[in-house]
Coordinates of C-alpha atoms in Angstrom, one line a residue:
R275 CA 37.9 27.3 147.2
D276 CA 41.2 26.0 146.8
L277 CA 42.8 29.7 147.0
A278 CA 43.8 28.4 150.4
Y279 CA 46.0 25.3 149.1
M280 CA 46.9 26.9 146.1
L281 CA 49.2 29.6 148.7
E282 CA 49.7 26.2 150.5
W283 CA 51.3 24.5 147.5
E284 CA 53.4 28.0 145.7
Q285 CA 54.9 28.9 148.9
P286 CA 58.8 27.2 149.4
P287 CA 58.3 24.5 152.8
P288 CA 60.3 27.0 155.8
E289 CA 64.0 24.7 155.7
P290 CA 64.3 23.6 151.7
V291 CA 64.6 20.2 151.5
V292 CA 67.9 19.4 148.7
D293 CA 68.2 15.3 147.9
A294 CA 69.1 14.0 151.5
D295 CA 67.3 17.0 152.9
G296 CA 70.0 19.3 153.6
E297 CA 69.4 23.6 153.5
P298 CA 71.0 24.9 149.9
L299 CA 73.2 27.8 151.0
P300 CA 73.0 30.9 148.7
D301 CA 77.2 30.5 147.6
Q302 CA 77.4 26.8 146.5
P303 CA 77.3 26.0 143.0
P304 CA 73.8 24.8 141.6
P305 CA 73.1 20.9 141.6
P306 CA 75.1 18.8 138.8
G307 CA 72.7 17.7 136.5
P308 CA 71.4 13.7 136.3
E309 CA 74.0 11.3 135.4
Y310 CA 73.0 8.1 133.1
D311 CA 73.9 5.1 132.8
E312 CA 75.9 3.9 129.4
E313 CA 75.3 0.9 128.4
T314 CA 71.2 0.9 128.9
G315 CA 70.6 5.2 129.0
E316 CA 68.4 5.5 131.7
E317 CA 68.8 7.5 134.1
L318 CA 70.8 7.1 137.7
P319 CA 69.2 8.6 141.6
P320 CA 71.7 11.4 141.9
T321 CA 74.8 10.4 145.0
L322 CA 74.1 12.0 148.1
P323 CA 76.7 13.0 150.3
E324 CA 77.4 11.3 153.6
R325 CA 75.1 13.5 157.0
E326 CA 74.4 12.0 160.6
P327 CA 71.9 10.5 161.8
T328 CA 70.3 12.6 163.4
E329 CA 70.8 14.6 159.6
W330 CA 68.5 12.3 158.7
V331 CA 65.7 11.6 161.5
R332 CA 65.8 15.4 160.4
G333 CA 65.2 15.2 157.2
Y334 CA 62.3 12.3 157.5
V335 CA 60.4 14.5 159.8
Q336 CA 60.9 16.7 157.0
Y337 CA 59.8 14.9 154.6
V338 CA 56.6 13.5 157.0
Q339 CA 55.2 16.8 157.3
I340 CA 55.5 17.5 153.1
F341 CA 53.4 14.1 152.8
R342 CA 50.6 15.5 155.5
R343 CA 50.7 19.3 153.2
L344 CA 50.1 17.6 150.4
E345 CA 47.6 14.6 151.0
R346 CA 45.9 17.3 152.3
A347 CA 46.1 19.6 149.4
Y348 CA 45.3 16.3 146.9
D349 CA 42.4 16.1 149.2
Q350 CA 40.2 19.3 149.7
M351 CA 41.8 20.2 145.7
S352 CA 38.4 20.2 143.2
H353 CA 40.8 21.3 140.1
P354 CA 41.3 17.8 137.8
Q355 CA 44.1 19.0 135.7
K356 CA 46.0 20.1 139.2
R357 CA 45.2 16.5 140.7
V358 CA 46.6 14.8 138.6
E359 CA 50.1 17.1 139.1
V360 CA 50.1 16.7 142.9
K361 CA 48.8 12.7 142.7
K362 CA 52.2 12.2 141.5
A363 CA 54.4 14.1 144.2
L364 CA 52.3 12.9 146.9
E365 CA 53.3 9.4 145.3
A366 CA 56.7 10.5 144.8
T367 CA 56.4 11.9 148.5
I368 CA 55.5 8.5 149.8
G369 CA 57.9 6.4 148.5
R370 CA 60.8 8.6 149.5
C371 CA 59.1 8.6 153.0
L372 CA 59.8 4.9 153.6
E373 CA 62.9 5.3 151.4
L374 CA 64.8 8.0 155.0
R375 CA 62.3 5.4 157.1
H376 CA 63.9 1.5 156.1
W377 CA 67.3 4.2 155.5
V378 CA 67.3 6.2 159.2
M379 CA 66.3 2.7 160.9
K380 CA 69.2 0.9 159.2
K381 CA 71.5 4.0 160.2
F382 CA 70.6 3.8 163.5
A383 CA 70.8 -0.3 164.3
R384 CA 74.6 0.4 162.9
E385 CA 75.4 3.4 165.0
L386 CA 73.1 3.2 167.8
D387 CA 71.1 1.4 170.3
H388 CA 67.6 3.0 169.3
V389 CA 65.7 5.2 167.0
S390 CA 64.6 8.3 169.0
L391 CA 62.5 11.0 168.0
D392 CA 62.3 13.6 170.9
E393 CA 65.2 15.8 170.7
V394 CA 64.7 15.9 166.7
L395 CA 60.7 16.7 167.6
Q396 CA 62.0 19.3 170.2
E397 CA 64.5 21.5 167.7
M398 CA 62.4 21.4 164.7
N399 CA 59.7 22.3 167.5
L400 CA 56.8 20.7 166.4
P401 CA 54.4 18.9 168.8
Y402 CA 54.8 14.7 168.7
N403 CA 51.7 14.1 166.8
A404 CA 53.4 15.8 164.3
M405 CA 54.7 12.3 163.5
E406 CA 51.3 11.2 162.9
I407 CA 51.2 9.4 159.1
P408 CA 47.7 8.8 157.9
V409 CA 46.0 7.9 155.2
P410 CA 45.7 8.4 152.3
R411 CA 41.8 9.5 152.6
Y412 CA 42.6 9.0 148.0
F413 CA 43.2 4.9 149.1
V414 CA 39.1 5.0 149.2
D415 CA 38.0 8.0 146.7
D416 CA 39.7 6.3 144.0
R417 CA 37.9 2.7 145.6
R418 CA 34.4 4.3 145.8
H419 CA 33.0 2.6 143.0
E420 CA 34.5 -0.3 144.1
L421 CA 33.2 -0.4 147.5
G422 CA 30.2 0.8 146.7
A423 CA 30.0 -2.9 144.2
R424 CA 30.6 -4.5 146.8
A425 CA 27.9 -4.0 149.4
K426 CA 25.2 -4.1 146.6
F427 CA 26.9 -7.2 146.3
L428 CA 26.7 -8.3 149.8
E429 CA 23.5 -6.8 150.5
A430 CA 21.7 -8.6 147.5
L431 CA 23.5 -11.1 149.5
I432 CA 21.1 -11.1 152.4
H433 CA 18.0 -10.6 150.9
K434 CA 18.9 -13.8 148.3
F435 CA 19.7 -16.2 151.8
E436 CA 16.5 -14.5 154.3
T437 CA 13.4 -14.9 153.2
T438 CA 12.2 -11.6 156.5
K439 CA 13.8 -8.6 156.8
P440 CA 16.0 -8.7 159.3
E441 CA 15.2 -7.5 162.5
L442 CA 17.3 -4.0 163.3
G443 CA 18.6 -4.2 167.0
K444 CA 19.3 -1.7 169.4
P445 CA 22.9 0.6 169.9
N446 CA 25.1 -1.3 171.5
V447 CA 26.8 1.0 174.1
F448 CA 29.5 -1.6 175.4
V449 CA 30.1 -2.4 172.4
G450 CA 32.3 0.0 169.2
R451 CA 30.4 -1.0 166.0
V452 CA 26.9 -2.0 166.1
N453 CA 25.4 -5.2 164.0
W454 CA 22.5 -3.9 162.3
T455 CA 21.1 -6.8 160.2
K456 CA 20.5 -8.9 163.2
P457 CA 19.4 -8.5 166.7
V458 CA 21.3 -7.3 169.4
P459 CA 22.2 -10.8 171.9
E460 CA 20.5 -10.5 174.9
Y461 CA 24.3 -10.3 176.9
L462 CA 24.9 -7.3 175.2
T463 CA 21.9 -4.7 176.1
R464 CA 20.8 -3.0 179.3
D465 CA 17.6 -4.8 179.7
V466 CA 20.0 -8.1 181.3
F467 CA 21.1 -5.2 184.2
A468 CA 17.5 -3.7 185.4
P469 CA 15.9 -5.7 188.4
P470 CA 14.1 -8.6 188.1
P471 CA 9.7 -8.3 187.9
L472 CA 7.7 -7.6 190.7
S473 CA 4.5 -9.3 192.0
A474 CA 1.6 -7.1 193.0
E475 CA 2.2 -7.7 196.2
E476 CA 5.6 -6.7 196.6
A477 CA 5.3 -3.5 194.6
E478 CA 2.2 -2.5 196.4
A479 CA 5.0 -2.9 200.0
K480 CA 6.9 -0.9 197.8
R481 CA 4.6 2.4 197.1
I482 CA 4.4 2.8 200.8
E483 CA 7.7 2.8 202.3
D484 CA 8.6 5.1 199.7
E485 CA 5.9 7.4 200.8
R486 CA 6.7 7.4 205.1
I487 CA 9.9 8.0 203.7
A488 CA 9.0 11.1 201.7
E489 CA 6.3 11.9 204.7
E490 CA 9.3 11.2 207.1
Y491 CA 11.6 13.2 205.5
R492 CA 8.9 16.3 204.4
S493 CA 8.7 16.4 208.8
D494 CA 11.7 16.4 209.2
L495 CA 12.2 20.0 206.8
E496 CA 9.2 21.1 208.6
E497 CA 10.9 21.0 212.0
R498 CA 14.2 22.3 210.6
V499 CA 12.6 25.4 209.3
N500 CA 10.7 25.9 212.7
I501 CA 14.1 25.1 214.9
L502 CA 15.4 28.7 212.8
A503 CA 12.5 30.6 212.1
A504 CA 12.0 30.5 216.1
T505 CA 16.6 30.7 217.3
K506 CA 16.7 33.0 214.3
T507 CA 15.8 36.3 213.3
K508 CA 14.4 37.5 209.2
D509 CA 17.6 39.5 208.6
Q510 CA 19.7 36.6 210.0
I511 CA 18.3 33.8 207.8
A512 CA 18.0 35.5 204.6
T513 CA 21.7 36.6 205.2
I514 CA 22.1 32.0 205.4
I515 CA 19.3 32.5 202.3
Q516 CA 22.1 34.4 200.6
K517 CA 25.6 32.8 201.5
Y518 CA 24.0 29.4 199.6
T519 CA 22.7 31.2 197.1
R520 CA 25.7 33.1 196.2
G521 CA 27.5 29.9 197.4
W522 CA 26.3 27.9 194.5
L523 CA 26.5 30.9 191.4
A524 CA 30.4 30.4 193.2
R525 CA 30.3 27.2 191.8
R526 CA 28.6 27.3 188.5
E527 CA 31.2 30.3 187.6
Y528 CA 34.5 28.8 189.0
D529 CA 33.3 25.5 186.6
R530 CA 32.3 27.6 183.6
L531 CA 36.2 28.7 183.4
M532 CA 37.3 25.6 184.4
D533 CA 35.0 24.1 181.2
E534 CA 37.0 27.6 178.9
E535 CA 39.7 26.5 179.7
L536 CA 39.8 23.5 178.8
V537 CA 38.6 23.7 175.8
F538 CA 40.9 26.6 175.1
L539 CA 44.0 23.5 175.9
G540 CA 41.7 21.4 173.8
M541 CA 41.9 18.9 176.9
K542 CA 37.7 19.4 176.3
P543 CA 35.2 19.6 173.4
A544 CA 33.9 22.5 172.7
P545 CA 29.9 23.5 172.7
R546 CA 27.6 22.2 170.6
P547 CA 25.8 25.5 169.6
E548 CA 21.3 24.9 169.6
D549 CA 20.8 26.2 166.0
P550 CA 22.2 23.6 163.4
R551 CA 23.1 25.4 160.8
D552 CA 25.3 27.8 163.3
D553 CA 27.5 24.0 164.4
P554 CA 30.9 24.7 162.8
I555 CA 31.6 20.5 162.8
L556 CA 28.0 20.0 160.7
R557 CA 29.4 22.6 158.3
D558 CA 32.7 21.6 158.4
L559 CA 30.9 18.2 157.1
A560 CA 28.8 20.6 154.4
N561 CA 31.8 22.1 152.5
N562 CA 33.7 18.7 153.1
V563 CA 30.7 16.8 150.8
M564 CA 30.4 19.9 148.2
R565 CA 33.9 19.7 147.7
K566 CA 33.9 16.0 147.0
K567 CA 30.4 16.0 145.0
M568 CA 32.7 19.6 142.9
Q569 CA 35.4 16.9 142.2
Y570 CA 33.7 14.4 141.1
A571 CA 31.6 16.4 138.7
N572 CA 35.2 18.3 137.4
Q573 CA 36.6 15.0 137.3
A574 CA 33.5 13.6 135.2
E575 CA 33.3 16.2 132.3
Y576 CA 37.3 16.6 132.9
L577 CA 36.8 12.8 130.8
A578 CA 33.9 13.6 128.8
A579 CA 35.6 16.3 127.4
Y580 CA 38.5 14.3 126.3
E581 CA 37.3 12.9 123.4
N582 CA 35.3 16.0 122.2
L583 CA 38.8 18.2 122.3
K584 CA 41.2 15.9 120.9
D585 CA 38.2 16.2 117.8
R586 CA 39.5 20.0 117.8
V587 CA 42.9 19.7 118.0
K588 CA 42.5 17.3 115.3
E589 CA 40.0 19.5 113.0
R590 CA 42.8 22.8 113.4
H591 CA 46.0 20.9 113.5
G592 CA 45.9 17.6 111.7
Q593 CA 46.7 19.3 108.3
E594 CA 49.9 21.3 109.1
M595 CA 50.7 17.6 111.3
R596 CA 49.6 16.2 107.8
E597 CA 51.7 18.2 105.7
E598 CA 54.6 18.1 107.7
V599 CA 55.3 14.9 107.8
Q600 CA 54.5 13.7 104.7
D601 CA 56.9 16.7 103.5
K602 CA 60.1 14.7 105.7
I603 CA 58.7 11.4 104.9
N604 CA 59.3 12.6 100.6
S605 CA 62.5 14.0 101.3
W606 CA 63.5 11.4 103.0
F607 CA 62.7 9.1 100.1
L608 CA 64.3 11.4 97.5
E609 CA 67.7 10.9 99.9
N610 CA 67.7 7.4 99.5
R611 CA 66.9 6.7 96.4
D612 CA 69.3 4.5 94.3
P613 CA 70.2 7.0 91.9
E614 CA 71.7 4.7 89.5
T615 CA 68.6 2.1 89.6
G616 CA 65.8 4.3 91.0
E617 CA 64.8 2.2 93.9
F618 CA 62.9 3.5 96.3
P619 CA 64.3 2.6 99.8
D620 CA 61.5 0.0 101.7
F621 CA 59.2 1.8 104.2
P622 CA 59.8 0.6 108.1
D623 CA 57.3 -1.5 109.1
V624 CA 54.5 -1.7 112.0
E625 CA 56.4 -3.0 114.4
S626 CA 59.6 -1.0 113.8
G627 CA 57.6 2.8 115.4
G628 CA 56.8 3.7 111.5
S629 CA 58.0 6.7 110.5
R630 CA 58.3 7.9 113.9
D631 CA 63.0 7.1 113.4
I632 CA 62.4 8.7 110.0
L633 CA 61.0 12.1 111.4
N634 CA 63.6 12.2 114.9
P635 CA 66.2 10.3 113.8
P636 CA 68.5 9.4 116.4
P637 CA 72.4 10.7 116.9
K638 CA 74.6 9.1 114.4
E639 CA 77.6 7.9 115.6
E640 CA 80.6 9.0 114.0
D641 CA 82.9 6.0 111.3
D642 CA 86.5 6.1 111.9
A643 CA 86.5 6.1 107.9
D644 CA 84.8 9.6 107.1
L645 CA 87.9 11.5 109.4
D646 CA 91.0 12.5 108.3
P647 CA 94.1 10.9 109.1
K648 CA 95.1 13.4 111.6
A649 CA 91.0 13.2 113.1
A650 CA 91.0 10.3 113.9
K651 CA 95.3 10.0 114.7
A652 CA 94.1 12.1 117.9
K653 CA 90.5 10.3 118.7
A654 CA 92.9 7.3 118.4
D655 CA 94.9 8.9 121.1
A656 CA 92.7 10.5 123.4
E657 CA 90.6 7.4 123.4
K658 CA 94.3 5.7 125.5
K659 CA 94.6 8.3 127.1
K660 CA 91.2 7.7 129.0
K661 CA 91.6 4.0 129.2
A662 CA 94.9 4.4 131.0
E663 CA 93.7 6.8 132.8
E664 CA 90.2 4.3 133.9
E665 CA 92.9 1.3 134.9
K666 CA 94.6 4.1 137.1
K667 CA 91.8 5.1 138.9
K668 CA 91.0 1.6 139.1
K669 CA 94.8 0.4 140.6
E670 CA 95.2 2.9 143.9
A671 CA 91.3 2.1 144.2
A672 CA 92.3 -2.1 144.8
K673 CA 95.4 -0.5 146.8
K674 CA 93.1 1.5 148.8
K675 CA 90.5 -1.1 149.6
G676 CA 94.4 -3.2 150.6
K677 CA 95.0 -1.1 152.9
D678 CA 92.1 -0.7 155.1
G679 CA 91.9 -4.3 154.6
D680 CA 87.7 -3.9 153.8
D681 CA 86.7 -4.2 150.9
K682 CA 82.5 -3.9 150.9
P683 CA 81.6 -0.1 149.9
K684 CA 79.6 1.2 152.2
P685 CA 76.0 1.3 151.9
K686 CA 74.1 4.5 150.7
C687 CA 71.1 5.9 151.2
P688 CA 68.6 5.1 148.5
A689 CA 67.4 7.9 146.1
K690 CA 64.8 6.3 143.5
F691 CA 62.2 8.7 144.1
I692 CA 63.5 12.0 144.3
N693 CA 64.6 11.9 140.8
P694 CA 60.3 11.8 139.8
L695 CA 59.2 13.9 143.0
R696 CA 61.7 16.5 140.8
D697 CA 60.4 15.6 137.4
A698 CA 56.3 15.9 138.9
I699 CA 57.7 19.5 140.9
D700 CA 59.3 20.6 137.8
S701 CA 55.9 19.5 135.6
F702 CA 54.0 21.1 137.0
N703 CA 55.6 24.5 137.8
R704 CA 55.6 24.0 134.3
T705 CA 52.1 23.5 133.3
W706 CA 50.6 26.1 135.6
S707 CA 53.0 29.1 136.1
K708 CA 51.4 30.7 133.1
V709 CA 48.2 30.7 133.3
H710 CA 47.0 32.1 135.9
D711 CA 43.1 31.8 134.6
T712 CA 42.9 28.8 137.3
G713 CA 41.3 30.8 140.6
L714 CA 39.3 33.9 141.4
E715 CA 40.7 36.5 139.4
G716 CA 40.8 34.7 136.0
G717 CA 36.7 33.8 136.5
N718 CA 37.5 30.7 137.1
F719 CA 35.6 30.2 141.0
D720 CA 33.9 26.0 139.6
Q721 CA 37.5 25.0 139.4
R722 CA 36.7 23.4 136.1
F723 CA 39.6 21.6 133.4
I724 CA 41.6 24.3 131.7
S725 CA 40.8 23.5 128.0
S726 CA 44.2 25.2 126.7
V727 CA 45.8 22.8 128.8
V728 CA 43.9 20.0 128.0
E729 CA 44.5 21.1 123.8
E730 CA 49.0 21.4 124.1
E731 CA 48.4 17.8 126.2
L732 CA 46.8 15.7 123.3
K733 CA 48.8 17.5 121.1
P734 CA 51.2 14.4 121.0
V735 CA 49.0 12.0 120.4
V736 CA 46.9 13.5 117.7
F737 CA 50.1 14.0 116.2
E738 CA 50.8 10.2 117.3
E739 CA 47.1 9.7 115.3
V740 CA 48.4 11.6 112.0
R741 CA 51.4 9.6 111.7
K742 CA 49.9 5.8 111.4
E743 CA 47.6 7.9 109.2
V744 CA 50.4 9.1 106.9
D745 CA 52.6 6.2 107.4
E746 CA 49.8 3.8 106.5
E747 CA 49.4 6.5 103.2
M748 CA 52.8 6.3 102.3
R749 CA 53.5 2.4 101.9
L750 CA 50.0 2.9 99.2
L751 CA 52.6 5.2 97.8
L752 CA 54.9 3.8 97.4
E753 CA 53.6 0.1 95.8
N754 CA 52.2 2.0 93.0
L755 CA 56.0 3.9 92.6
R756 CA 57.6 1.3 92.5
E757 CA 54.7 -0.5 89.8
M758 CA 55.2 2.7 88.1
V759 CA 59.1 2.8 87.8
A760 CA 58.6 -1.6 86.6
A761 CA 56.6 -0.3 83.8
E762 CA 58.4 2.6 83.4
R763 CA 61.9 -0.1 82.8
A764 CA 59.5 -2.6 81.3
A765 CA 58.6 0.3 78.6
K766 CA 62.1 1.6 77.8
A767 CA 63.5 -1.9 77.2
G768 CA 60.6 -3.5 75.3
P769 CA 61.3 -1.5 71.9
A770 CA 64.8 -1.6 72.3
K771 CA 64.1 -5.4 71.3
K772 CA 61.4 -4.6 69.3
G773 CA 64.1 -2.5 66.7
K774 CA 66.9 -5.4 67.0
G775 CA 64.4 -8.4 65.8
K776 CA 63.5 -6.0 62.7
K777 CA 67.2 -5.5 61.3
G778 CA 67.6 -9.3 61.9

């Protein structure tokens, strides 16, 4: 069921989007890696080059197309684990569309008088409805329980404050929305426009008048037939009948051809088949209902299996993880034990992360005291040279600004959602490029979750739980070791004092 959407997801877009929606050339060097803030260490958004306003508009249109495809793929996909990855990319794409939309409006307002997408859409061979931004269907789908509870609450209020069952109203033919809990007002029904009822005499007079008009029509028709029979031969009468019959058939065929052409052009809906099983609209609705049921069932099974798989991972790899943590903590105890007194170091408390820094120690900064004099001098010279270069660049930039007379930096396109979009794509490719049992070839036709992937996701969670358990055990062990060391000291000090007393 998800084969078409998986193929669409795996295929690259017709015009690849790279950062500022440009087209990467094969002879260009690979893009630079992410930049990080020196003070906070957070990843900075990439710096985008300057482009023409029309190029930004083209990029915005491309992102809108990507958003529509991802939204449709996420709505139709049934695999619960892939839906998580696709949703990350979809939300990042929505944020990128908003960024580019704001930037395009700001760019055009500064350089042009108005924003026109007609030329860009014609260059890209896209229809005008390609710029329609649909509301993501998962907005309602994710809140189905909340909306259902609210509907039940309103229904309970209606039953509580109304003593009798409300009369169902007639469908309103003039207003799109119909209130089925209360009768339709009289001024909105067709009965208002019906003629007033007639009395018995008026009804009899109207019946007699209708019979007289019908009799006159029949007599006039008989008179015309008699005149035609007296003045025309049988062949001429047959020719007249054929003329009118063929004209009617030709007009009917013309109407049929016109309807087919309008349906082909999309200006008229196709006629509905008589058998509901052959109706494509009803079949599509039935497929959507079946697909949604499969999505809900697979999602519930995926969430319910988390605890069972967590216990399985702990049973298979828990002992190995425990031994690994214990070995590293024991090594840390021995390395940091005071060689003179034999005292053990203080174990980190829970607030500071416990043994997290012991297992993954942060990188140590090089101390100048540990370096030899030559290395320390070379390092100091390099730092001085670097500071001098930075000051020189600042002075040159200040002189350039003074010459240009423009101290304000040029505005740049925001790019906060590019890194999340890259991470979502990399995560999807990294996870699912090696898994081949999710489609028809692997036998997973129902698109159920893959237990091996869930186990890999749960390993860090189980490792963290095991680490906390080992931390508690090591704290108790450390207390026992300190008590043993204190007892040994007391035992060594006791006999020596007693011996000195006997001598005296």
